[in-house]
Coordinates of C-alpha atoms in Angstrom, one line a residue:
X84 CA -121.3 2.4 10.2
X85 CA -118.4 -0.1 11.1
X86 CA -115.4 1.8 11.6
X87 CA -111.6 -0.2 11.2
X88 CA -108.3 1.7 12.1
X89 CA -105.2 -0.5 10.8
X90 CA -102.3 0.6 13.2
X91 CA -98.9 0.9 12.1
X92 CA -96.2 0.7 15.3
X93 CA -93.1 2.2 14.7
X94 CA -91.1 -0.5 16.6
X95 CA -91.1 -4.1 16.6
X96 CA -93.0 -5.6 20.1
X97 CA -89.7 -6.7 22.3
X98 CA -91.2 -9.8 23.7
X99 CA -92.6 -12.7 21.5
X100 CA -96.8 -11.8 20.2
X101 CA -97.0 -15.8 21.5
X102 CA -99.5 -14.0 24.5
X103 CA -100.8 -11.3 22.4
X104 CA -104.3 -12.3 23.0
X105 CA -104.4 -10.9 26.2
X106 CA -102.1 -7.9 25.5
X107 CA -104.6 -7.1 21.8
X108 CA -107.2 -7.3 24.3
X109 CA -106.1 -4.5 26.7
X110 CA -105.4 -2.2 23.7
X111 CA -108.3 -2.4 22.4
X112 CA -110.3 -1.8 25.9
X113 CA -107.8 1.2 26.4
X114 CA -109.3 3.0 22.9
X115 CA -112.8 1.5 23.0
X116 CA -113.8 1.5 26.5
X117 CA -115.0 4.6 28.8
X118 CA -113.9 4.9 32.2
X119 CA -117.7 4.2 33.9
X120 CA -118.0 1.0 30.9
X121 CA -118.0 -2.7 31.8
X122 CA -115.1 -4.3 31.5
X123 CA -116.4 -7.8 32.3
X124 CA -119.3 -7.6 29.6
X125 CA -120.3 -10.0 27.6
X126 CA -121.2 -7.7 24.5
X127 CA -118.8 -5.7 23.8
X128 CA -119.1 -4.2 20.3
X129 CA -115.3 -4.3 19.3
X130 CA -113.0 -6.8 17.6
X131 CA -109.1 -6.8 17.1
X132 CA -106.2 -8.9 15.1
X133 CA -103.0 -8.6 14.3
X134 CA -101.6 -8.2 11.0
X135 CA -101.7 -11.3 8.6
X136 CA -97.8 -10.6 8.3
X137 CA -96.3 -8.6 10.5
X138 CA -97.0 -8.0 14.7
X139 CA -96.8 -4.2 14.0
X140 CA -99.9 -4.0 12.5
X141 CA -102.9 -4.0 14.8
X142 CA -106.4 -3.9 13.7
X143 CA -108.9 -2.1 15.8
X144 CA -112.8 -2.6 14.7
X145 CA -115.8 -0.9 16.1
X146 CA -119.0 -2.5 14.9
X147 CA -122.1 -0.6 16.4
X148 CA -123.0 2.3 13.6
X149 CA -125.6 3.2 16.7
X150 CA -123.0 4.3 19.1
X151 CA -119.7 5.0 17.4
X152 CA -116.2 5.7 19.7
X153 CA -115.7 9.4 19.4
X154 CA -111.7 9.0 20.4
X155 CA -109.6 7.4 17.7
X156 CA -106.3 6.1 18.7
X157 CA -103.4 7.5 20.9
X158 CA -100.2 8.7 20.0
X159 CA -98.7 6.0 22.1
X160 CA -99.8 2.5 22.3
X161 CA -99.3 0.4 25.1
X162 CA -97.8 -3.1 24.2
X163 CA -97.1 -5.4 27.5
X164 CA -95.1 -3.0 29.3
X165 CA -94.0 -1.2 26.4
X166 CA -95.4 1.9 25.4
X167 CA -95.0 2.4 21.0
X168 CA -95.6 5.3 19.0
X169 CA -97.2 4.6 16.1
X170 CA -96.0 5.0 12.5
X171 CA -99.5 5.5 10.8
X172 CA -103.1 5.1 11.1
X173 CA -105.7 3.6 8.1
X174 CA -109.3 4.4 8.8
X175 CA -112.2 2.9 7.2
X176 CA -115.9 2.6 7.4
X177 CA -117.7 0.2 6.4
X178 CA -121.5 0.2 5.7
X179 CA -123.7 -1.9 6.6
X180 CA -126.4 -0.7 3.8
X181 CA -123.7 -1.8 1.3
X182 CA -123.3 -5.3 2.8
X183 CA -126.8 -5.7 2.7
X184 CA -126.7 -4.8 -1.2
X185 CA -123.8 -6.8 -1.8
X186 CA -124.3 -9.4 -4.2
X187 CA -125.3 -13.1 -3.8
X188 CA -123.0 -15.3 -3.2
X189 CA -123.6 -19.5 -2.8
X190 CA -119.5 -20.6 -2.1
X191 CA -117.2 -19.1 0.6
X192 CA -113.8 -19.4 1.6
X193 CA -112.7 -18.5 5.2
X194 CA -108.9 -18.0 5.9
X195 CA -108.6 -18.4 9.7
X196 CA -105.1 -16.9 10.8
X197 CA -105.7 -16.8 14.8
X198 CA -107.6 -20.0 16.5
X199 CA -111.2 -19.9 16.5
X200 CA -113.5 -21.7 18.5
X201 CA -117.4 -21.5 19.4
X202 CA -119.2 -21.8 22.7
X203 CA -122.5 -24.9 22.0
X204 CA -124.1 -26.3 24.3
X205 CA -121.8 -24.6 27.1
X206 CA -118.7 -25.8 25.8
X207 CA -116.1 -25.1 23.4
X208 CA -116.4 -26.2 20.0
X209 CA -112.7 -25.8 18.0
X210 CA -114.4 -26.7 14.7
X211 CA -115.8 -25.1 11.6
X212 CA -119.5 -26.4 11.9
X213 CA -121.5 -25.2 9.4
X214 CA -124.8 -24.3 12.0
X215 CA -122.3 -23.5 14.6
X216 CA -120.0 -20.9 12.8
X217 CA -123.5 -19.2 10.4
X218 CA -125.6 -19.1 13.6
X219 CA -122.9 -17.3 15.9
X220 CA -121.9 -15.0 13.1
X221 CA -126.5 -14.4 11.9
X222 CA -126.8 -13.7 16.1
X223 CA -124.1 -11.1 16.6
X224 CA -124.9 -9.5 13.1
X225 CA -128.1 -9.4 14.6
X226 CA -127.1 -7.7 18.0
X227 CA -125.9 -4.4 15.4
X228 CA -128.6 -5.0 12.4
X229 CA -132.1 -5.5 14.7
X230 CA -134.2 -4.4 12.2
X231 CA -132.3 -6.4 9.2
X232 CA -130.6 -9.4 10.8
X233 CA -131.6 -12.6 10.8
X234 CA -134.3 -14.2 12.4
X235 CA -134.5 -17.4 13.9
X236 CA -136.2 -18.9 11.2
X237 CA -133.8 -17.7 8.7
X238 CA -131.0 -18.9 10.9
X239 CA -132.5 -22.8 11.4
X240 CA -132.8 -22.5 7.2
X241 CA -129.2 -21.7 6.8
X242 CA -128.1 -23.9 9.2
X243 CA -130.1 -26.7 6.9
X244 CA -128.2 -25.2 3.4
X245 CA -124.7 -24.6 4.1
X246 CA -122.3 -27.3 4.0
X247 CA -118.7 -27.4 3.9
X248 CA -117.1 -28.2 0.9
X249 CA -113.4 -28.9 1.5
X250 CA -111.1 -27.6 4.1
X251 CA -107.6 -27.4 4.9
X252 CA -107.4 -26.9 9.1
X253 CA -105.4 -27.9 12.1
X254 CA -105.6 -27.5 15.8
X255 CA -104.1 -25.1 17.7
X256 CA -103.6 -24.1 21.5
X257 CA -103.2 -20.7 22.9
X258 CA -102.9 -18.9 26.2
X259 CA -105.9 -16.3 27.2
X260 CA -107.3 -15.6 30.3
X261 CA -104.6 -17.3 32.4
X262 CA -105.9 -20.3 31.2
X263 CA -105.4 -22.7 27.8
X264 CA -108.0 -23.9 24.9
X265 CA -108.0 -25.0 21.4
X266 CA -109.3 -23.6 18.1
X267 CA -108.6 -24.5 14.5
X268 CA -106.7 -22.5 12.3
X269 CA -106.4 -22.6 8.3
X270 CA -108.7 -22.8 5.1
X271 CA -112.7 -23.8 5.0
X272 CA -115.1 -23.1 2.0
X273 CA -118.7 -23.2 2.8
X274 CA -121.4 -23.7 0.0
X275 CA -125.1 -23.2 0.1
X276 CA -127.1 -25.9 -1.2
X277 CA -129.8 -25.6 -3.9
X278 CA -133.1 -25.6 -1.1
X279 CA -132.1 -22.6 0.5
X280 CA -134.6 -19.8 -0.6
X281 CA -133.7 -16.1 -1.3
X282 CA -133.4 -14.7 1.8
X283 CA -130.8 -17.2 3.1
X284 CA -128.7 -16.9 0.2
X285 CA -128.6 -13.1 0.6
X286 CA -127.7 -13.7 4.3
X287 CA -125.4 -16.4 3.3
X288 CA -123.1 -13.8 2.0
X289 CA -123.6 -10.8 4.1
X290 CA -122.7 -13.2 6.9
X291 CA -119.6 -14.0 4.9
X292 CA -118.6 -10.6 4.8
X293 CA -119.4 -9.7 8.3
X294 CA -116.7 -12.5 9.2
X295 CA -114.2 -10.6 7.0
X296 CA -115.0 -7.5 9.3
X297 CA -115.4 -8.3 12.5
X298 CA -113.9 -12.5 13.0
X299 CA -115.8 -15.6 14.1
X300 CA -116.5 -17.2 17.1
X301 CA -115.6 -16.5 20.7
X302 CA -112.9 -14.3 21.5
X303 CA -112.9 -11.6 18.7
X304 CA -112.0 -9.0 21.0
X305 CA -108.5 -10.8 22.0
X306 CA -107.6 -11.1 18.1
X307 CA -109.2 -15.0 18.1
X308 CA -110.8 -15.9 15.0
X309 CA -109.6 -13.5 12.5
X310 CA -111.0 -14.2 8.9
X311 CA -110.0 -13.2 6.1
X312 CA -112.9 -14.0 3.0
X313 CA -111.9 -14.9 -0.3
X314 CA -114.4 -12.3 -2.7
X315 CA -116.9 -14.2 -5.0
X316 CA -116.2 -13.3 -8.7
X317 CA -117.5 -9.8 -9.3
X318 CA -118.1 -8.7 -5.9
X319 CA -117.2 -4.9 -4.6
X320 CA -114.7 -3.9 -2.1
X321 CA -116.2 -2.7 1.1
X322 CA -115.2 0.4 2.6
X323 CA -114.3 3.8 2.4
X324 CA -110.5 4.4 3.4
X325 CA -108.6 7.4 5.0
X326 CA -104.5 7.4 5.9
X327 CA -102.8 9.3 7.9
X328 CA -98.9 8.9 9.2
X329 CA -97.8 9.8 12.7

């Protein structure tokens, strides 16, 4: 299952997080990534944020229940040039069975706090398309879920339903890569509309809550695109938490 460790630094970051994306990153690739791994791949089954409110909380995800990281965190995390000890570590798992028997859900709300942005048609795409943002989140729930993801029928359908039904956004640039882009930032709430059949409005919102877990769109694994889902009405929590302090 989908393991999160919510680290706790003991100090404050000395330089401004303004290029964390890069620096959140290279801490994640330092836990996650074996010495004979590809650095440069494509896939790589990890995603990381900051905290919503405070830089010394960093959130480390692994999202492949087929191959889980058998190293959890150091006692020292590399910041920039900074090496942190860290205050405490939250573990939780997450299952994907339970997301699967989540209930159904036809409205949404996304809170982006980092900029997201989606690759289509080769280039980005800094806005919260409905087909865009459902199809990139069905496809990499897919690349973890073969057997139960959706297929490319189901995808085309919920691309068809959802609509978005109000949002609150702006644009915002940030460094990565040596390079700058754009992504948007802020509120969306998606809704499903009334043709979608059962198995799209049972994707609908295990999509939603795969975005809570693991982000949206490109750059996941640099802290871009964290979400943050607002729970339907009598929905569960998700996930099975263990603390420890350092």
């Amino acid at each position: 299952m989908p393991r999160q460790w919510t680290l706790e630094l003991a100090a404050e970051p000395e330089r401004p997080m303004g290029w964390r994306f890069d620096v959140l990153h290279a801490i994640a690739c330092s836990v996650f990534e074996q010495p004979d791994g590809r650095h440069d791949s494509n896939d790589k089954a990890f995603a990381v944020r900051t905290g919503r409110h405070s830089t010394r909380t960093i959130v480390l995800t692994w999202l492949d229940d087929r191959n889980v990281p058998v190293a959890g965190p150091p006692e020292l995390i590399l910041v920039g040039n900074e090496k942190i000890p860290l205050a405490g570590v939250q573990e939780t798992a997450y299952g994907y069975d339970e997301i699967e028997a989540g209930p159904i859900t036809t409205e949404l709300g996304f809170t982006v706090s980092t900029p997201a942005l989606f690759k289509h048609h080769g280039n980005n795409y800094p806005l919260p398309d409905p087909y865009v943002t459902f199809a990139s989140l069905a496809r990499r729930y897919r690349t973890y879920r073969p057997e139960t993801g959706p297929d490319d029928d189901l995808i085309r359908e919920l691309g068809r339903a959802v609509m978005v039904a109000g949002h609150r956004i702006k644009t915002e640039r940030f460094s990565w890569h040596g390079r700058t882009d754009s992504g948007f930032t802020g509120e969306v709430e998606f809704t499903l509309g009334a043709t979608a059949g059962h198995q799209a409005r049972e994707a609908f919102g295990r999509l939603g809550t795969f975005a809570g877990i693991a982000g949206m769109g490109r750059g996941t694994t640099h802290g871009l695109g964290a979400t943050t889902v607002t729970t339907p009405p009598g929905a569960p929590k998700h996930g099975h938490q263990r603390s420890s302090r350092r």
